[in-house]
Coordinates of C-alpha atoms and ligand atoms in Angstrom, one line a residue:
X1 CA 49.7 -121.8 149.2
X2 CA 52.1 -119.0 149.6
X3 CA 54.3 -119.2 152.8
X4 CA 54.7 -115.6 154.0
X5 CA 58.2 -114.6 155.1
X6 CA 58.9 -115.2 158.8
X7 CA 60.2 -112.3 160.8
X8 CA 61.7 -112.1 164.2
X9 CA 58.3 -111.0 165.4
X10 CA 57.1 -114.6 165.2
X11 CA 58.1 -115.2 168.8
X12 CA 56.2 -112.1 170.2
X13 CA 53.1 -112.0 168.0
X14 CA 52.0 -115.3 169.6
X15 CA 48.8 -115.3 171.5
X16 CA 48.4 -118.6 173.3
X17 CA 52.0 -118.9 174.5
X18 CA 51.9 -115.4 176.0
X19 CA 48.6 -116.2 177.6
X20 CA 49.9 -119.5 179.1
X21 CA 53.0 -117.8 180.4
X22 CA 51.0 -115.2 182.2
X23 CA 49.0 -117.8 184.1
X24 CA 50.4 -117.6 187.6
X25 CA 49.1 -119.9 190.3
X26 CA 51.7 -120.9 192.9
X27 CA 52.8 -124.5 192.8
X28 CA 54.8 -126.2 195.5
X29 CA 55.1 -130.0 195.1
X30 CA 55.4 -132.2 198.2
X31 CA 55.4 -135.5 196.3
X32 CA 55.8 -137.0 192.9
X33 CA 55.1 -140.6 191.9
X34 CA 56.2 -142.4 188.7
X35 CA 54.4 -145.5 187.4
X36 CA 55.7 -147.8 184.6
X37 CA 52.5 -149.4 183.1
X38 CA 52.2 -152.3 180.9
X39 CA 48.9 -151.9 179.0
X40 CA 47.2 -154.7 177.0
X41 CA 46.4 -153.5 173.5
X42 CA 43.4 -154.9 171.7
X43 CA 44.7 -154.5 168.2
X44 CA 47.9 -154.4 166.3
X45 CA 49.0 -150.9 165.2
X46 CA 51.2 -151.1 162.2
X47 CA 53.0 -148.3 160.4
X48 CA 56.1 -147.8 158.3
X49 CA 58.0 -148.3 161.6
X50 CA 56.6 -151.8 162.2
X51 CA 53.9 -153.2 164.4
X52 CA 53.0 -152.7 168.0
X53 CA 50.8 -155.3 169.6
X54 CA 50.4 -157.2 172.8
X55 CA 51.5 -155.2 175.8
X56 CA 52.6 -151.5 175.5
X57 CA 54.4 -149.6 178.2
X58 CA 53.5 -146.1 179.2
X59 CA 54.8 -143.9 182.0
X60 CA 52.5 -141.9 184.3
X61 CA 53.6 -139.0 186.5
X62 CA 51.4 -138.1 189.5
X63 CA 52.2 -134.8 191.2
X64 CA 50.8 -133.7 194.6
X65 CA 50.8 -130.1 195.6
X66 CA 51.4 -129.0 199.2
X67 CA 47.7 -128.2 199.4
X68 CA 46.8 -131.8 198.4
X69 CA 45.9 -131.0 194.7
X70 CA 46.8 -133.9 192.4
X71 CA 47.6 -133.8 188.7
X72 CA 48.5 -136.7 186.3
X73 CA 50.6 -136.6 183.2
X74 CA 51.5 -139.3 180.6
X75 CA 54.7 -140.1 178.6
X76 CA 53.6 -142.5 175.9
X77 CA 57.1 -143.3 174.7
X78 CA 57.3 -146.0 172.1
X79 CA 59.0 -149.3 172.9
X80 CA 61.5 -148.7 170.2
X81 CA 62.9 -145.2 169.5
X82 CA 61.8 -145.2 165.8
X83 CA 59.2 -142.4 165.7
X84 CA 61.2 -140.3 168.2
X85 CA 64.5 -140.8 170.2
X86 CA 62.6 -141.3 173.5
X87 CA 62.1 -144.8 175.1
X88 CA 60.3 -145.9 178.3
X89 CA 63.6 -146.6 180.1
X90 CA 65.3 -143.4 179.1
X91 CA 62.2 -141.4 180.0
X92 CA 62.0 -143.1 183.4
X93 CA 65.7 -142.3 184.1
X94 CA 65.4 -138.6 183.1
X95 CA 62.3 -138.2 185.2
X96 CA 63.6 -139.9 188.3
X97 CA 67.2 -138.7 188.1
X98 CA 66.9 -135.2 186.6
X99 CA 63.5 -133.6 186.3
X100 CA 61.5 -134.6 189.4
X101 CA 64.2 -134.0 192.0
X102 CA 64.6 -130.5 190.6
X103 CA 61.0 -129.4 191.2
X104 CA 60.2 -130.8 194.6
X105 CA 59.5 -128.5 197.6
X106 CA 60.2 -125.3 195.7
X107 CA 57.7 -122.6 195.1
X108 CA 57.0 -121.8 191.4
X109 CA 54.8 -119.0 190.1
X110 CA 53.2 -121.3 187.5
X111 CA 53.9 -124.0 184.9
X112 CA 56.0 -121.7 182.8
X113 CA 58.5 -120.9 185.6
X114 CA 58.5 -124.6 186.7
X115 CA 59.4 -125.7 183.1
X116 CA 62.4 -123.5 183.2
X117 CA 64.1 -126.0 185.5
X118 CA 64.7 -128.4 182.6
X119 CA 65.2 -125.9 179.9
X120 CA 68.9 -126.8 179.6
X121 CA 68.2 -130.5 178.9
X122 CA 68.3 -131.5 175.3
X123 CA 65.5 -133.6 173.9
X124 CA 63.7 -135.8 176.5
X125 CA 60.4 -134.4 175.2
X126 CA 58.2 -137.2 176.5
X127 CA 59.5 -136.8 180.0
X128 CA 59.1 -133.0 179.9
X129 CA 55.6 -133.3 178.5
X130 CA 54.5 -135.7 181.2
X131 CA 55.6 -133.3 184.0
X132 CA 54.6 -130.1 182.4
X133 CA 51.1 -131.4 181.6
X134 CA 50.7 -132.8 185.1
X135 CA 51.6 -129.3 186.4
X136 CA 48.9 -127.9 184.2
X137 CA 46.4 -130.3 185.6
X138 CA 47.3 -129.2 189.1
X139 CA 47.0 -125.5 188.2
X140 CA 43.7 -126.1 186.4
X141 CA 42.3 -127.9 189.5
X142 CA 43.5 -125.1 191.8
X143 CA 42.0 -122.4 189.7
X144 CA 38.7 -124.4 189.2
X145 CA 38.9 -123.8 185.5
X146 CA 39.2 -126.4 182.7
X147 CA 42.3 -126.4 180.7
X148 CA 40.6 -125.5 177.5
X149 CA 39.4 -122.2 179.0
X150 CA 42.8 -121.5 180.7
X151 CA 44.5 -122.1 177.4
X152 CA 42.1 -119.9 175.3
X153 CA 40.1 -122.6 173.6
X154 CA 37.5 -121.5 171.2
X155 CA 35.5 -124.7 170.6
X156 CA 34.1 -127.4 172.9
X157 CA 33.9 -130.0 170.1
X158 CA 36.8 -131.3 168.1
X159 CA 36.3 -132.9 164.7
X160 CA 38.2 -136.2 164.7
X161 CA 39.5 -138.7 162.2
X162 CA 40.9 -142.1 162.6
X163 CA 44.5 -143.2 161.8
X164 CA 44.3 -146.5 160.0
X165 CA 47.1 -148.9 160.6
X166 CA 48.6 -151.1 157.8
X167 CA 46.4 -154.2 157.5
X168 CA 47.0 -157.7 156.3
X169 CA 44.6 -157.1 153.4
X170 CA 42.8 -154.3 151.7
X171 CA 39.4 -156.0 152.4
X172 CA 40.1 -155.9 156.2
X173 CA 41.0 -152.2 155.9
X174 CA 37.8 -151.4 154.0
X175 CA 35.6 -153.3 156.5
X176 CA 37.3 -151.3 159.4
X177 CA 36.8 -148.0 157.6
X178 CA 33.1 -148.7 157.0
X179 CA 32.7 -149.4 160.7
X180 CA 34.4 -146.2 161.8
X181 CA 32.5 -144.1 159.3
X182 CA 29.3 -145.5 160.8
X183 CA 30.5 -144.4 164.2
X184 CA 30.9 -140.8 162.9
X185 CA 34.6 -140.4 162.0
X186 CA 34.7 -137.8 159.3
X187 CA 38.3 -138.0 158.1
X188 CA 40.4 -141.0 157.2
X189 CA 44.2 -141.2 157.5
X190 CA 45.9 -144.2 156.0
X191 CA 49.3 -145.3 157.1
X192 CA 51.3 -146.0 154.0
X193 CA 54.7 -147.7 153.4
X194 CA 56.3 -149.1 150.3
X195 CA 54.0 -151.9 149.1
X196 CA 51.0 -150.5 150.9
X197 CA 50.3 -147.2 149.1
X198 CA 48.9 -146.3 145.7
X199 CA 46.7 -149.4 145.3
X200 CA 45.4 -149.1 148.8
X201 CA 44.6 -145.4 148.5
X202 CA 42.9 -146.1 145.2
X203 CA 40.7 -148.9 146.7
X204 CA 39.7 -146.6 149.6
X205 CA 38.9 -143.7 147.2
X206 CA 36.7 -146.0 145.1
X207 CA 34.9 -147.4 148.1
X208 CA 34.5 -144.1 150.0
X209 CA 34.8 -141.3 147.4
X210 CA 33.3 -138.5 149.5
X211 CA 35.4 -138.9 152.7
X212 CA 38.3 -136.5 153.2
X213 CA 41.4 -138.6 153.0
X214 CA 45.1 -138.2 154.0
X215 CA 48.1 -140.5 154.2
X216 CA 51.0 -140.8 156.7
X217 CA 54.2 -142.2 155.4
X218 CA 56.1 -142.0 158.7
X219 CA 59.4 -141.2 157.0
X220 CA 59.2 -144.4 155.0
X221 CA 60.4 -143.2 151.5
X222 CA 63.3 -141.5 149.8
X223 CA 62.7 -138.8 147.2
X224 CA 63.3 -141.4 144.5
X225 CA 61.3 -144.3 146.0
X226 CA 57.9 -142.6 146.6
X227 CA 55.0 -142.8 144.2
X228 CA 54.6 -139.0 144.4
X229 CA 52.8 -138.4 141.1
X230 CA 50.2 -141.1 141.7
X231 CA 49.6 -139.9 145.2
X232 CA 49.3 -136.3 144.0
X233 CA 46.4 -137.3 141.8
X234 CA 44.2 -138.5 144.6
X235 CA 43.2 -135.1 145.9
X236 CA 44.5 -136.0 149.3
X237 CA 44.2 -133.5 152.2
X238 CA 47.9 -134.0 152.8
X239 CA 50.8 -136.4 152.7
X240 CA 52.2 -136.6 156.2
X241 CA 55.9 -136.9 156.6
X242 CA 56.9 -138.6 153.3
X243 CA 60.6 -138.3 154.0
X244 CA 62.8 -138.4 157.2
X245 CA 62.3 -135.7 159.7
X246 CA 65.6 -133.9 159.1
X247 CA 65.5 -134.1 155.3
X248 CA 64.3 -130.5 155.0
X249 CA 66.0 -129.8 151.7
X250 CA 64.5 -132.9 150.1
X251 CA 61.0 -132.2 151.6
X252 CA 61.1 -128.7 150.3
X253 CA 62.1 -129.9 146.8
X254 CA 59.4 -132.6 146.9
X255 CA 56.8 -130.0 148.1
X256 CA 57.6 -127.8 145.2
X257 CA 56.6 -130.5 142.8
X258 CA 53.3 -131.5 144.5
X259 CA 49.9 -129.9 144.6
X260 CA 49.1 -131.9 147.7
X261 CA 50.4 -130.2 150.9
X262 CA 53.0 -132.0 152.9
X263 CA 52.3 -132.2 156.6
X264 CA 55.1 -132.0 159.1
X265 CA 55.1 -134.6 161.9
X266 CA 58.5 -136.1 162.7
X267 CA 60.1 -132.9 161.3
X268 CA 58.3 -130.7 163.8
X269 CA 60.3 -131.4 166.9
X270 CA 60.3 -127.9 168.3
X271 CA 59.6 -124.2 167.5
X272 CA 62.9 -123.5 165.7
X273 CA 62.8 -126.7 163.6
X274 CA 59.2 -126.1 162.6
X275 CA 59.9 -122.5 161.8
X276 CA 62.9 -123.4 159.7
X277 CA 61.0 -126.2 157.9
X278 CA 58.1 -123.8 157.1
X279 CA 60.4 -121.1 155.9
X280 CA 62.1 -123.6 153.6
X281 CA 58.8 -124.7 152.2
X282 CA 59.3 -128.2 153.5
X283 CA 55.6 -128.5 154.3
X284 CA 52.3 -126.5 154.4
X285 CA 50.5 -128.1 157.3
X286 CA 51.7 -129.0 160.8
X287 CA 50.7 -131.9 163.0
X288 CA 51.1 -130.6 166.6
X289 CA 51.7 -133.4 169.2
X290 CA 52.3 -132.6 172.9
X291 CA 54.8 -135.4 173.7
X292 CA 56.9 -134.8 170.5
X293 CA 57.0 -131.0 171.3
X294 CA 58.0 -131.5 174.9
X295 CA 54.7 -130.3 176.5
X296 CA 51.9 -127.8 176.1
X297 CA 54.2 -124.7 176.1
X298 CA 56.0 -126.1 173.1
X299 CA 52.7 -126.7 171.4
X300 CA 51.5 -123.2 172.1
X301 CA 54.6 -121.8 170.5
X302 CA 54.2 -123.9 167.3
X303 CA 50.4 -123.2 167.3
X304 CA 51.0 -119.4 167.4
X305 CA 53.6 -119.7 164.6
X306 CA 51.1 -121.6 162.4
X307 CA 48.4 -119.0 163.1
X308 CA 50.8 -116.1 162.3
X309 CA 51.8 -117.8 159.0
X310 CA 48.3 -118.9 158.1
X311 CA 49.5 -122.5 158.1
X312 CA 46.7 -125.0 159.0
X313 CA 47.5 -127.1 162.1
X314 CA 45.9 -130.1 163.7
X315 CA 46.4 -132.2 166.9
X316 CA 48.0 -135.6 166.3
X317 CA 48.2 -138.5 168.7
X318 CA 50.7 -141.0 170.0
X319 CA 48.4 -143.7 171.2
X320 CA 47.8 -142.0 174.5
X321 CA 45.4 -143.3 177.1
X322 CA 42.6 -141.0 178.3
X323 CA 45.1 -139.2 180.5
X324 CA 47.2 -137.9 177.6
X325 CA 44.2 -137.5 175.3
X326 CA 42.6 -135.2 177.9
X327 CA 45.4 -132.7 177.2
X328 CA 45.2 -133.2 173.5
X329 CA 41.5 -132.4 173.4
X330 CA 42.0 -129.2 175.4
X331 CA 44.8 -128.2 173.1
X332 CA 42.8 -129.0 170.0
X333 CA 40.2 -126.4 171.1
X334 CA 42.6 -123.6 170.3
X335 CA 41.8 -121.4 167.3
X336 CA 44.7 -122.6 165.1
X337 CA 43.6 -126.2 165.1
X338 CA 41.6 -125.9 161.9
X339 CA 41.8 -129.6 160.7
X340 CA 40.6 -132.9 162.1
X341 CA 42.5 -134.3 165.1
X342 CA 43.8 -137.9 165.3
X343 CA 41.9 -138.7 168.5
X344 CA 40.6 -142.3 168.3
X345 CA 38.8 -143.2 171.5
X346 CA 41.0 -145.4 173.8
X347 CA 38.8 -148.4 173.3
X348 CA 40.1 -148.8 169.7
X349 CA 43.7 -149.6 170.9
X350 CA 43.4 -150.6 174.6
X351 CA 41.4 -153.2 176.5
X352 CA 40.9 -150.8 179.3
X353 CA 41.3 -147.0 179.7
X354 CA 42.8 -145.5 182.8
X355 CA 40.1 -142.9 183.2
X356 CA 36.4 -143.2 183.9
X357 CA 34.3 -141.9 182.3
X358 CA 36.4 -141.9 179.2
X359 CA 35.5 -140.1 176.0
X360 CA 34.0 -141.3 172.7
X361 CA 33.0 -140.0 169.3
X362 CA 29.6 -138.4 168.8
X363 CA 27.6 -139.2 165.6
X364 CA 28.4 -135.7 164.3
X365 CA 32.1 -136.8 164.0
X366 CA 33.4 -134.9 166.9
X367 CA 34.6 -135.5 170.4
X368 CA 33.6 -133.2 173.2
X369 CA 36.4 -131.2 174.9
X370 CA 36.5 -132.1 178.7
X371 CA 35.0 -129.3 180.7
X372 CA 36.1 -130.3 184.2
X373 CA 39.1 -128.7 185.9
X374 CA 42.3 -130.7 186.4
X375 CA 42.8 -133.8 184.3
X376 CA 40.1 -133.8 181.6
X377 CA 38.9 -137.2 182.7
X378 CA 39.0 -138.7 186.2
X379 CA 42.0 -141.1 186.7
X380 CA 41.1 -144.5 188.2
X381 CA 44.0 -145.2 190.7
X382 CA 43.0 -148.8 191.0
X383 CA 43.7 -149.4 187.3
X384 CA 46.9 -147.5 187.4
X385 CA 48.0 -149.8 190.3
X386 CA 46.8 -152.9 188.5
X387 CA 48.8 -152.2 185.3
X388 CA 51.9 -150.9 187.1
X389 CA 55.0 -153.0 186.7
X390 CA 57.3 -150.5 188.5
X391 CA 56.9 -147.6 190.8
X392 CA 59.1 -144.8 192.2
X393 CA 58.4 -141.8 194.3
X394 CA 60.0 -138.7 195.8
X395 CA 58.8 -136.4 198.6
X396 CA 56.3 -137.3 201.2
X397 CA 52.6 -137.4 201.9
X398 CA 51.3 -135.4 204.8
Ligands
OSB1 O1 52.7 -140.7 163.0 O2 50.9 -139.9 163.6 C1 51.7 -140.7 163.8 C2 50.9 -143.1 166.7 C3 52.1 -143.2 167.3 C4 53.2 -142.5 166.8 C5 53.1 -141.7 165.6 C6 51.8 -141.6 165.0 C7 50.7 -142.3 165.5 C8 49.4 -142.3 164.9 C9 48.2 -142.7 165.8 O3 49.2 -142.1 163.7 C10 47.4 -141.6 166.1 C11 46.6 -141.8 167.4 O4 47.2 -141.7 168.5 O5 45.4 -141.9 167.3
MG2 MG1 52.4 -139.0 161.7

């Protein structure tokens, strides 16, 4: 694929970002609540970064508008800052010390103006995402319009694939894949790492030759250590993040030797980084994830960039509960999301979801985009309380 040259028009030719910025519904928050949750996982999720299992923390933000409208957001920061620099404790501190105090009892014309209050803060993308998305839920509820229509979505069903963790044996992996294919998943993504790559991909290809297949290396290789030629022979949809996120020169060199597109995940930390990476030819596909990009507005910017450059994009996940996945599904309805999303139903990772009803995959391999205003799925407060290990609030209830 030829990457067309990027011009300074990239910022202005955008469609979805301009649309989102133009949405003006006054917000005035009277209260914000933070919840630190400890959620029981029902399986081990292992990648090049190591394994998560047992209990996983997640932070929830609940915003309450002066008119009583409530919106929830989620910061699924990993226990260890290996995929991204954010952590649960750091995110909690930024939310309670810096972000939430700055938005209380002030009138904002909409989410875009509200998000300007933290524009000067570097990083802290998970914290920013949790608040910005909760704000979008408030606005959507107030306007009586689902997020997907507010944001300019063009589809109400999102084709989904499953992200398969590293298993103890290839047999266990093949059994799991067979199960998921029966459920309808129509694209397979395998986590790879040194020692769990070529032979595994080969076994999966042999067992399921027809299924679109990709791999995700989560930065686990160096240019010298990866089995690039072997991987390139499998006709994979993409190789996701083979090298560290900031290794743009090496990624670009590697991409020039491969037929298989490289997909940017850890490299795509914001608009400028993604633009630079694409211009350098460091990848040909972009995985758009709301927490990694600091919220929906950051996603719209990258989405529009991808549309303008004719670069395929898809919506990735970070093991969100149904609260975070509600935003991901609405986002994935935008026109530039032309490839399968990572959107496993919450039941695959967690014993209990925080929303009811939650979502699941249809036999046609897709998940329906939520059509209700506000949070895509109704949040069950009792479960939030039950899994909370710490709470904090600012403002008052009336
Ligand atoms: O690299 O895509 C990734 C989960 C957490 C952090 C990074 C990644 C992932 C996944 C899981 O692959 C995708 C999902 O949430 O379903
Ligand atoms: Mg990834």
